[in-house]
Structure formats: C-alpha cells, structure tokens
C-alpha cells in the first residue's frame, strides 16, 4: 500500500457526467460480476473504499476515450494485444487505469462532501447496487399495479449510476452555493462591470434600406452591382433604384435587440452586414435566399447595456460554476488516496 496524491483537474463535472453516459452507452462494460474479487478494495479516498467493481466501472467509462487517444497520438491499431503494447513509454492499460483513478477520485471527494452535508447516507458501490435493485423492484410493482411509471421500467447498472450521480452532484452544488460558495453582491457587481461590454451589451438599433434583386443568376448579381455603383453615386439606394431600368424591390428593415434572435436565425448574412455599417454607408452584394441584397444604413443607435438586476442570476450562476471548480480542485489536491498496489496491478482490460 502506498500514498498517491491526485491533483489533476481533467474535466468539468457536468461535462464529465455526460461523457460517462456516452461511454457507457457505447457498451463498454468491464465490471466484475460479483463475489470476493469484485468487492476487494483497490484504493481508499479519504478513508472511503473503492472496490474492484466500482473501479472497473470507471475504467469502462474511460475506455473509448483511451482507445481514440492512442489511435490519434500514435496511430495505434486497436487489435489483440493493444492494451499491453507500449506507446511513447506507456501502455494503453496503464493510461486507462490512471484516467480511471483520476475520475474516481474526483467523484469520490464529491460523494464524501455530499455525505458530510447529509445529502446521502451510503456512497458505497454495494449500496448503489442495492438501491438499483430496490428501485427496479418498485417500478415493476407499480407497473404491474397499473400505476404510471416515468422513465424505464428497469434501469441498467450504468444508466442508474448516471441518474443517481448526476442528481447528487447537482444537489451538492446547490447545497454549497447556498453556503460557502455563495457569491457576494460585491463579486456579482464586479463581474458585471468587468464583463458587461462582452456579455451584457445590447445590440444597436440599425435602421436600413434594403434593395433586393430576385433570382440567383449572374444577371441578377450584375444588377445588384449596378445598384451599388448608382447608390454610391447618388448616396442613396432609393435614388439608385429609381435610376435603374431593372426591377428591384425596396424596403426598410430594422435590426435591433428585439429582432436579434430571429435575424440571427433566418437572415444571418443581412444581420452581419448591417452590424458593420455606419450611417450612410452602403454594403457590398449580400447573397441571400433566392437572390441578392444590398443594404444602406440610414440610422444607427447604440443599445446600451442590460441592467445588473436583469442579469444578476446569470452572473451568480457563472460565478458558482467557477467557484465550484476551484473548490473541487482544492478537494482533489488535498485528497488522501491510498492504493492497494497488489489489487491495482491485477486490473486488466479485455480486448
């Protein structure tokens, strides 16, 4: 047995949960079927035991990412003996075990914190498996009794693991956010002042004249180019259109904060061109659906800022995410991880 400090922050906790589920959905399950071997302790994190079965489940979640890493970095072929072959001084098996160690440490320190907070009583893998059996039994009894059952009638092991872990981590973050991680009003105000130009600035109100030439033909493109030349001569799209023999369509269009979502979705080319125009300026040819457009900016008013009161919850959420990451990094850095080396060294990966 030896002490092994783990201080690597690998992924944000919610993203990690999503990645776990994706790997599990791919069908990579390594965990032992049960018995004394499966219940043997691989390591402890701050005194909490991690069994072979729990650790191999963590290896399963990292399996696909490890294969892809060695394929992209070393051009490794996934075939018989892949896990034992050395690449760059390390075997995929050792890399997988290290990733699983980091993952399980990150998870376990959060489970321990949740247990201390009274959010959960049992954080052992055996307790989880028992809870799954009870949940599946209840669901089947409810379904047999004619009750409405939301979700699956029977949870798979990894499916239920993701469900329970994700919910627990959300509750832990909420619990911490109401206590030691709660951002102060001063921190919220400081974040607003520092980031309002990039995050909370309203879109300007841009009033434009739009000339549209239907059809996506070269002839239509030439008409649009002619309109630009005439508009620059007359300093007006209206006068340019009146001086041309070709049939073009004129209209006014306002781009502002209220229309921003629809503009970005349905006419991003026009929105981008309008945002670059100063009053009086004329755009180049803008290819749009079913033709070509030209814009002239008639009036532009800056939009100001969204008020602090309107974005306070958004800022609070952003700060909590940062603070939670910092808290978790510190917990991982201070975690006491004791590896049972004789058990750890026996962990293998099936091809």
Coordinates of N, CA and C in Angstrom, one line a residue, residues 90-198:
X90 N 4.4 4.3 -22.5 CA 3.2 4.0 -21.6 C 2.3 3.0 -22.4
X91 N 1.7 2.1 -21.7 CA 0.7 1.2 -22.3 C -0.7 1.8 -22.2
X92 N -1.6 1.5 -23.1 CA -2.9 2.0 -23.0 C -3.6 1.5 -21.7
X93 N -3.2 0.3 -21.3 CA -3.8 -0.2 -20.0 C -3.4 0.7 -18.8
X94 N -2.2 1.1 -18.8 CA -1.7 1.9 -17.7 C -2.4 3.3 -17.8
X95 N -2.5 3.8 -19.0 CA -3.2 5.1 -19.2 C -4.6 5.0 -18.8
X96 N -5.3 3.9 -19.1 CA -6.7 3.8 -18.7 C -6.8 3.7 -17.2
X97 N -6.0 3.0 -16.6 CA -6.1 2.9 -15.1 C -5.8 4.2 -14.4
X98 N -4.9 5.0 -15.0 CA -4.6 6.3 -14.4 C -5.8 7.3 -14.6
X99 N -6.4 7.2 -15.8 CA -7.6 8.0 -16.0 C -8.8 7.6 -15.1
X100 N -8.9 6.3 -14.9 CA -10.0 5.9 -14.0 C -9.7 6.3 -12.6
X101 N -8.4 6.3 -12.2 CA -8.0 6.7 -10.9 C -8.4 8.2 -10.7
X102 N -8.1 9.0 -11.6 CA -8.4 10.5 -11.5 C -9.9 10.7 -11.5
X103 N -10.6 9.9 -12.3 CA -12.1 10.1 -12.4 C -12.7 9.7 -11.1
X104 N -12.3 8.5 -10.5 CA -12.9 8.0 -9.3 C -12.6 8.9 -8.1
X105 N -11.4 9.5 -8.1 CA -11.0 10.4 -7.0 C -11.9 11.6 -7.1
X106 N -12.0 12.2 -8.3 CA -12.8 13.4 -8.4 C -14.3 13.1 -8.0
X107 N -14.8 12.0 -8.4 CA -16.2 11.6 -8.0 C -16.3 11.4 -6.5
X108 N -15.3 10.6 -5.9 CA -15.4 10.2 -4.5 C -15.4 11.4 -3.6
X109 N -14.5 12.4 -3.9 CA -14.4 13.6 -3.0 C -15.8 14.3 -3.0
X110 N -16.5 14.3 -4.1 CA -17.8 15.0 -4.1 C -18.8 14.1 -3.4
X111 N -18.7 12.8 -3.5 CA -19.6 12.0 -2.7 C -19.4 12.1 -1.3
X112 N -18.1 12.2 -0.8 CA -17.8 12.4 0.6 C -18.4 13.7 1.1
X113 N -18.2 14.8 0.3 CA -18.8 16.1 0.7 C -20.3 16.0 0.8
X114 N -20.9 15.3 -0.1 CA -22.4 15.2 -0.1 C -22.8 14.4 1.1
X115 N -22.1 13.4 1.5 CA -22.4 12.6 2.7 C -22.2 13.5 3.9
X116 N -21.2 14.2 4.0 CA -21.0 15.1 5.2 C -22.1 16.2 5.3
X117 N -22.6 16.6 4.1 CA -23.7 17.6 4.1 C -25.1 17.0 4.4
X118 N -25.1 15.6 4.6 CA -26.4 15.0 4.8 C -27.3 14.8 3.6
X119 N -26.7 14.9 2.4 CA -27.4 14.7 1.2 C -27.6 13.2 0.8
X120 N -26.7 12.4 1.4 CA -26.8 10.9 1.1 C -26.2 10.2 2.3
X121 N -26.6 9.0 2.5 CA -26.1 8.2 3.6 C -25.1 7.2 3.2
X122 N -25.3 6.6 2.1 CA -24.4 5.5 1.7 C -23.8 5.8 0.3
X123 N -22.5 5.9 0.3 CA -21.8 6.2 -1.0 C -21.0 5.0 -1.5
X124 N -21.2 3.8 -0.9 CA -20.5 2.7 -1.4 C -21.1 2.2 -2.7
X125 N -20.3 1.4 -3.5 CA -20.9 0.9 -4.7 C -21.9 -0.2 -4.4
X126 N -21.6 -1.0 -3.4 CA -22.6 -2.0 -3.0 C -23.9 -1.4 -2.6
X127 N -23.9 -0.3 -1.9 CA -25.1 0.4 -1.6 C -25.9 0.9 -2.8
X128 N -25.1 1.4 -3.8 CA -25.7 1.8 -5.0 C -26.4 0.6 -5.7
X129 N -25.7 -0.5 -5.8 CA -26.3 -1.7 -6.5 C -27.6 -2.1 -5.8
X130 N -27.6 -2.1 -4.5 CA -28.8 -2.5 -3.7 C -29.9 -1.5 -4.0
X131 N -29.6 -0.2 -4.0 CA -30.6 0.8 -4.3 C -31.2 0.6 -5.7
X132 N -30.4 0.3 -6.7 CA -30.9 0.0 -8.0 C -31.9 -1.2 -8.0
X133 N -31.5 -2.2 -7.3 CA -32.4 -3.4 -7.3 C -33.8 -3.0 -6.7
X134 N -33.7 -2.2 -5.6 CA -35.0 -1.8 -4.9 C -35.8 -0.9 -5.9
X135 N -35.1 0.0 -6.6 CA -35.8 0.9 -7.5 C -36.5 0.2 -8.6
X136 N -35.8 -0.8 -9.2 CA -36.3 -1.6 -10.3 C -37.5 -2.5 -9.8
X137 N -37.4 -3.0 -8.6 CA -38.5 -3.7 -8.0 C -39.7 -2.9 -7.8
X138 N -39.5 -1.7 -7.3 CA -40.6 -0.7 -7.1 C -41.3 -0.4 -8.4
X139 N -40.5 -0.1 -9.4 CA -41.0 0.2 -10.7 C -41.9 -0.9 -11.3
X140 N -41.4 -2.1 -11.2 CA -42.1 -3.2 -11.8 C -43.4 -3.5 -11.0
X141 N -43.4 -3.3 -9.7 CA -44.6 -3.4 -8.9 C -45.6 -2.3 -9.2
X142 N -45.1 -1.1 -9.4 CA -46.0 0.0 -9.8 C -46.7 -0.3 -11.2
X143 N -45.8 -0.7 -12.1 CA -46.3 -1.0 -13.5 C -47.4 -2.1 -13.4
X144 N -47.1 -3.2 -12.6 CA -48.0 -4.3 -12.5 C -49.3 -3.9 -11.8
X145 N -49.2 -2.9 -11.0 CA -50.4 -2.4 -10.3 C -51.2 -1.4 -11.0
X146 N -50.8 -1.1 -12.2 CA -51.5 -0.1 -13.1 C -51.1 1.3 -12.8
X147 N -50.0 1.6 -12.0 CA -49.6 3.0 -11.8 C -48.7 3.5 -13.0
X148 N -48.7 4.8 -13.1 CA -47.9 5.4 -14.2 C -46.4 5.4 -13.7
X149 N -45.6 4.9 -14.6 CA -44.1 4.8 -14.3 C -43.4 5.7 -15.3
X150 N -42.8 6.7 -14.8 CA -42.0 7.6 -15.7 C -40.6 7.1 -15.8
X151 N -40.1 7.1 -17.1 CA -38.8 6.6 -17.3 C -38.8 5.1 -17.6
X152 N -37.7 4.4 -17.6 CA -37.7 3.0 -17.9 C -38.3 2.1 -16.8
X153 N -38.8 1.0 -17.2 CA -39.3 0.0 -16.2 C -38.2 -0.6 -15.4
X154 N -37.0 -0.7 -16.0 CA -35.9 -1.3 -15.4 C -34.6 -0.6 -15.8
X155 N -33.9 -0.1 -14.8 CA -32.7 0.6 -15.0 C -31.5 -0.4 -15.2
X156 N -30.7 -0.1 -16.2 CA -29.4 -0.8 -16.3 C -28.5 -0.3 -15.2
X157 N -27.4 -1.0 -15.0 CA -26.5 -0.6 -13.9 C -25.9 0.8 -14.2
X158 N -25.3 1.0 -15.4 CA -24.7 2.3 -15.7 C -25.7 3.4 -15.8
X159 N -26.9 3.0 -16.4 CA -27.9 4.0 -16.6 C -28.4 4.6 -15.2
X160 N -28.5 3.7 -14.3 CA -29.0 4.2 -12.9 C -27.9 4.9 -12.2
X161 N -26.6 4.5 -12.5 CA -25.5 5.1 -11.9 C -25.4 6.6 -12.3
X162 N -25.6 6.8 -13.6 CA -25.6 8.2 -14.1 C -26.7 9.0 -13.5
X163 N -27.8 8.4 -13.5 CA -29.0 9.1 -12.9 C -28.8 9.5 -11.5
X164 N -28.3 8.6 -10.7 CA -28.2 9.0 -9.3 C -27.0 9.9 -9.0
X165 N -25.9 9.7 -9.7 CA -24.7 10.5 -9.5 C -25.0 11.9 -10.0
X166 N -25.6 12.1 -11.2 CA -25.9 13.4 -11.7 C -26.8 14.2 -10.7
X167 N -27.8 13.5 -10.2 CA -28.7 14.2 -9.3 C -28.0 14.6 -8.0
X168 N -27.1 13.7 -7.5 CA -26.4 14.0 -6.3 C -25.4 15.2 -6.5
X169 N -24.7 15.3 -7.6 CA -23.8 16.4 -7.8 C -24.5 17.7 -8.0
X170 N -25.7 17.7 -8.6 CA -26.5 18.9 -8.7 C -26.9 19.4 -7.3
X171 N -27.4 18.4 -6.5 CA -27.8 18.8 -5.1 C -26.6 19.3 -4.3
X172 N -25.4 18.7 -4.5 CA -24.3 19.2 -3.8 C -23.9 20.6 -4.2
X173 N -23.9 20.8 -5.5 CA -23.6 22.2 -5.9 C -24.6 23.2 -5.4
X174 N -25.9 22.8 -5.4 CA -26.9 23.7 -4.8 C -26.7 24.0 -3.3
X175 N -26.3 22.9 -2.6 CA -26.1 23.0 -1.2 C -24.9 23.9 -0.9
X176 N -23.8 23.7 -1.6 CA -22.6 24.6 -1.4 C -22.9 26.0 -1.9
X177 N -23.7 26.2 -2.9 CA -24.0 27.5 -3.4 C -24.8 28.4 -2.4
X178 N -25.5 27.7 -1.5 CA -26.3 28.4 -0.5 C -25.5 28.7 0.7
X179 N -24.2 28.2 0.7 CA -23.4 28.4 1.9 C -22.0 28.9 1.5
X180 N -21.0 28.1 1.6 CA -19.7 28.7 1.4 C -19.3 29.2 0.0
X181 N -20.1 28.8 -1.0 CA -19.8 29.2 -2.4 C -20.7 30.3 -2.8
X182 N -21.5 30.8 -2.0 CA -22.5 31.8 -2.4 C -21.7 33.1 -2.7
X183 N -21.8 33.6 -4.0 CA -21.1 34.8 -4.3 C -21.7 36.1 -3.6
X184 N -20.8 37.0 -3.3 CA -21.3 38.2 -2.6 C -21.8 39.2 -3.6
X185 N -22.6 40.1 -3.1 CA -23.1 41.2 -4.0 C -22.0 42.0 -4.7
X186 N -20.9 42.1 -3.9 CA -19.7 42.9 -4.5 C -19.1 42.1 -5.6
X187 N -19.0 40.8 -5.5 CA -18.4 39.9 -6.5 C -19.3 40.0 -7.8
X188 N -20.6 39.9 -7.6 CA -21.5 40.0 -8.7 C -21.4 41.3 -9.4
X189 N -21.3 42.4 -8.7 CA -21.2 43.7 -9.3 C -19.9 43.9 -10.0
X190 N -18.8 43.3 -9.4 CA -17.5 43.4 -10.1 C -17.5 42.6 -11.4
X191 N -18.1 41.5 -11.4 CA -18.2 40.6 -12.6 C -18.9 41.4 -13.7
X192 N -20.0 42.0 -13.3 CA -20.8 42.8 -14.3 C -20.0 43.9 -14.9
X193 N -19.3 44.7 -14.1 CA -18.6 45.8 -14.6 C -17.4 45.3 -15.5
X194 N -16.8 44.2 -15.2 CA -15.7 43.7 -15.9 C -16.1 43.1 -17.3
X195 N -17.3 42.5 -17.3 CA -17.8 41.8 -18.5 C -19.0 42.3 -19.2
X196 N -19.4 43.5 -18.9 CA -20.7 44.0 -19.5 C -20.5 44.3 -21.0
X197 N -19.3 44.7 -21.4 CA -19.1 45.0 -22.8 C -19.2 43.8 -23.7
X198 N -18.8 42.6 -23.1 CA -18.8 41.4 -23.9 C -20.0 40.6 -23.7

